[in-house]
Short mmCIF file of C-alpha atoms in Angstrom, two decimals:
data_model
loop_
_atom_site.label_atom_id
_atom_site.label_comp_id
_atom_site.label_asym_id
_atom_site.label_seq_id
_atom_site.Cartn_x
_atom_site.Cartn_y
_atom_site.Cartn_z
CA UNK A 410 -35.69 -0.69 -40.18
CA UNK A 411 -38.07 -1.43 -37.35
CA UNK A 412 -37.63 -4.74 -35.56
CA UNK A 413 -41.37 -5.20 -35.02
CA UNK A 414 -44.49 -4.88 -37.12
CA UNK A 415 -46.09 -1.44 -37.05
CA UNK A 416 -49.83 -1.99 -36.70
CA UNK A 417 -51.80 -0.23 -39.41
CA UNK A 418 -54.73 1.50 -37.71
CA UNK A 419 -56.95 0.40 -40.63
CA UNK A 420 -56.28 -3.22 -39.67
CA UNK A 421 -56.79 -2.80 -35.93
CA UNK A 422 -59.92 -4.03 -34.18
CA UNK A 423 -61.68 -3.63 -30.85
CA UNK A 424 -60.09 -1.55 -28.11
CA UNK A 425 -56.87 -1.19 -30.10
CA UNK A 426 -58.76 0.39 -33.00
CA UNK A 427 -60.58 2.73 -30.60
CA UNK A 428 -57.37 3.83 -28.93
CA UNK A 429 -55.55 4.33 -32.22
CA UNK A 430 -58.48 6.50 -33.36
CA UNK A 431 -58.13 8.56 -30.17
CA UNK A 432 -54.40 8.89 -30.76
CA UNK A 433 -55.01 10.04 -34.35
CA UNK A 434 -57.51 12.61 -33.10
CA UNK A 435 -54.97 13.91 -30.56
CA UNK A 436 -51.93 14.02 -32.87
CA UNK A 437 -53.51 14.34 -36.32
CA UNK A 438 -51.80 11.03 -37.16
CA UNK A 439 -50.88 7.80 -35.44
CA UNK A 440 -47.18 8.09 -34.57
CA UNK A 441 -45.06 5.03 -35.30
CA UNK A 442 -44.33 4.49 -31.61
CA UNK A 443 -48.03 3.86 -30.95
CA UNK A 444 -48.19 1.57 -34.00
CA UNK A 445 -45.35 -0.48 -32.51
CA UNK A 446 -46.88 -0.62 -29.03
CA UNK A 447 -50.27 -1.56 -30.58
CA UNK A 448 -48.89 -5.09 -31.00
CA UNK A 449 -49.97 -5.51 -27.37
CA UNK A 450 -53.45 -4.19 -26.57
CA UNK A 451 -52.60 -4.08 -22.86
CA UNK A 452 -49.35 -2.18 -23.43
CA UNK A 453 -51.17 0.30 -25.70
CA UNK A 454 -53.91 0.79 -23.10
CA UNK A 455 -51.28 1.39 -20.43
CA UNK A 456 -49.27 3.80 -22.58
CA UNK A 457 -52.25 5.80 -23.81
CA UNK A 458 -53.74 5.92 -20.32
CA UNK A 459 -50.47 7.25 -18.91
CA UNK A 460 -50.24 9.91 -21.62
CA UNK A 461 -53.80 10.99 -20.85
CA UNK A 462 -53.35 11.05 -17.09
CA UNK A 463 -50.01 12.87 -17.13
CA UNK A 464 -51.20 15.27 -19.81
CA UNK A 465 -53.54 16.73 -17.21
CA UNK A 466 -51.23 16.74 -14.20
CA UNK A 467 -50.11 19.65 -12.06
CA UNK A 468 -46.62 19.77 -13.56
CA UNK A 469 -48.05 20.98 -16.85
CA UNK A 470 -47.36 20.06 -20.44
CA UNK A 471 -44.32 22.31 -20.89
CA UNK A 472 -42.38 20.88 -17.95
CA UNK A 473 -43.44 17.35 -18.89
CA UNK A 474 -41.99 17.83 -22.38
CA UNK A 475 -38.80 19.36 -21.00
CA UNK A 476 -38.34 16.32 -18.76
CA UNK A 477 -39.05 14.05 -21.74
CA UNK A 478 -36.32 15.57 -23.92
CA UNK A 479 -33.76 15.41 -21.11
CA UNK A 480 -34.47 11.72 -20.57
CA UNK A 481 -34.59 10.99 -24.32
CA UNK A 482 -31.19 12.56 -24.81
CA UNK A 483 -29.77 10.67 -21.82
CA UNK A 484 -31.07 7.38 -23.28
CA UNK A 485 -30.09 8.16 -26.88
CA UNK A 486 -33.72 7.94 -27.98
CA UNK A 487 -33.89 9.85 -31.23
CA UNK A 488 -37.60 9.12 -31.61
CA UNK A 489 -38.66 10.58 -28.27
CA UNK A 490 -36.28 13.50 -28.63
CA UNK A 491 -37.85 14.42 -31.97
CA UNK A 492 -41.44 13.92 -30.83
CA UNK A 493 -41.14 15.70 -27.49
CA UNK A 494 -39.16 18.61 -28.89
CA UNK A 495 -42.08 19.35 -31.20
CA UNK A 496 -44.62 18.76 -28.44
CA UNK A 497 -42.68 21.05 -26.11
CA UNK A 498 -42.80 23.84 -28.66
CA UNK A 499 -46.57 23.32 -28.96
CA UNK A 500 -46.79 23.50 -25.16
CA UNK A 501 -45.22 26.97 -25.18
CA UNK A 502 -41.50 26.29 -24.72
CA UNK A 503 -39.05 28.23 -26.85
CA UNK A 504 -36.51 26.47 -29.02
CA UNK A 505 -33.82 27.55 -26.54
CA UNK A 506 -35.78 26.20 -23.56
CA UNK A 507 -36.10 22.83 -25.28
CA UNK A 508 -32.41 22.78 -26.23
CA UNK A 509 -31.46 23.65 -22.66
CA UNK A 510 -33.81 20.97 -21.29
CA UNK A 511 -32.29 18.41 -23.64
CA UNK A 512 -28.95 19.14 -21.95
CA UNK A 513 -30.57 18.98 -18.50
CA UNK A 514 -30.45 22.74 -17.93
CA UNK A 515 -32.90 25.58 -17.47
CA UNK A 516 -32.67 29.25 -16.53
CA UNK A 517 -35.81 28.71 -14.43
CA UNK A 518 -34.79 27.34 -10.99
CA UNK A 519 -37.93 25.20 -10.64
CA UNK A 520 -37.47 23.61 -14.08
CA UNK A 521 -33.74 23.13 -13.42
CA UNK A 522 -34.55 21.28 -10.18
CA UNK A 523 -37.06 19.03 -11.94
CA UNK A 524 -34.60 18.20 -14.72
CA UNK A 525 -31.76 17.49 -12.29
CA UNK A 526 -34.00 15.19 -10.26
CA UNK A 527 -35.40 13.36 -13.30
CA UNK A 528 -31.92 12.72 -14.67
CA UNK A 529 -30.67 11.60 -11.25
CA UNK A 530 -33.56 9.11 -11.06
CA UNK A 531 -32.58 7.78 -14.50
CA UNK A 532 -28.83 7.70 -13.84
CA UNK A 533 -29.10 6.21 -10.35
CA UNK A 534 -31.92 3.80 -11.23
CA UNK A 535 -34.11 5.62 -8.69
CA UNK A 536 -31.52 5.26 -5.91
CA UNK A 537 -31.50 8.98 -5.23
CA UNK A 538 -30.52 10.34 -1.82
CA UNK A 539 -33.01 12.20 0.38
CA UNK A 540 -31.17 15.42 -0.47
CA UNK A 541 -32.34 15.14 -4.10
CA UNK A 542 -35.97 15.06 -2.95
CA UNK A 543 -35.27 17.93 -0.55
CA UNK A 544 -33.88 19.97 -3.45
CA UNK A 545 -37.22 19.55 -5.21
CA UNK A 546 -39.07 20.71 -2.10
CA UNK A 547 -36.84 23.79 -1.86
CA UNK A 548 -37.68 24.55 -5.49
CA UNK A 549 -41.39 24.53 -4.60
CA UNK A 550 -42.49 20.99 -5.43
CA UNK A 551 -44.99 19.27 -3.16
CA UNK A 552 -45.53 15.53 -2.70
CA UNK A 553 -48.09 15.29 -5.52
CA UNK A 554 -45.74 16.96 -7.98
CA UNK A 555 -42.79 14.83 -6.89
CA UNK A 556 -44.77 11.65 -7.56
CA UNK A 557 -45.94 13.07 -10.90
CA UNK A 558 -42.34 13.79 -11.84
CA UNK A 559 -41.39 10.18 -11.12
CA UNK A 560 -44.39 9.06 -13.20
CA UNK A 561 -43.07 11.14 -16.11
CA UNK A 562 -39.67 9.49 -15.71
CA UNK A 563 -41.23 6.02 -15.77
CA UNK A 564 -43.38 6.78 -18.82
CA UNK A 565 -40.42 8.19 -20.71
CA UNK A 566 -38.21 5.24 -19.85
CA UNK A 567 -40.86 2.92 -21.30
CA UNK A 568 -41.19 4.91 -24.52
CA UNK A 569 -37.41 5.31 -24.85
CA UNK A 570 -36.91 1.58 -24.43
CA UNK A 571 -39.63 0.73 -26.97
CA UNK A 572 -38.22 3.10 -29.56
CA UNK A 573 -34.56 2.23 -29.09
CA UNK A 574 -34.92 -1.54 -28.64
CA UNK A 575 -37.36 -1.90 -31.53
CA UNK A 576 -35.72 0.73 -33.78
CA UNK A 577 -39.00 2.53 -34.39
CA UNK A 578 -38.63 4.80 -37.45
CA UNK A 579 -38.91 8.56 -36.98
CA UNK A 580 -42.05 10.27 -38.17
CA UNK A 581 -41.23 13.64 -36.56
CA UNK A 582 -38.51 16.12 -37.62
CA UNK A 583 -35.17 14.82 -36.35
CA UNK A 584 -33.32 16.57 -33.51
CA UNK A 585 -29.62 15.98 -32.94
CA UNK A 586 -28.71 14.10 -29.77
CA UNK A 587 -26.19 15.88 -27.60
CA UNK A 588 -25.21 12.97 -25.36
CA UNK A 589 -24.19 10.87 -28.37
CA UNK A 590 -21.54 13.44 -29.24
CA UNK A 591 -20.33 13.91 -25.67
#
């Protein structure tokens, strides 16, 4: 049971109503996470703005979703794991690629480097050594992409924390956490 009121888009007004309408147009529904965040118009504006900005970044949707599932699994966020697994499949990732990403792995060296870095940022609370950044560079990432990768980490930490702390109910097909069983 959620620990916070989920805002019904039909009851929303002003900028919140406009953003929830945009979210519905993008997803075909208003996911419960956005309904929870809609309790704060400024938090919703920040979240939706970040989704929009990072949805058009150089890393691409597929890699962004792979990073999201790795972080969701690390943080035991069932909501984000379910949502981003589906979004990753829509972005062109295979079921195996998403399962591998959830475990922080990839057969693609560039994706593997991104996942390793993202998880190191999470695990070390951003206190990564210079060698971790250098590993990204060796895998072909430039400064813009490195900053975008950190932005993805930050966005996913926020959504993980919202969903876990507030016990937001799933409205996507569930995916089994792997970290929880480790």
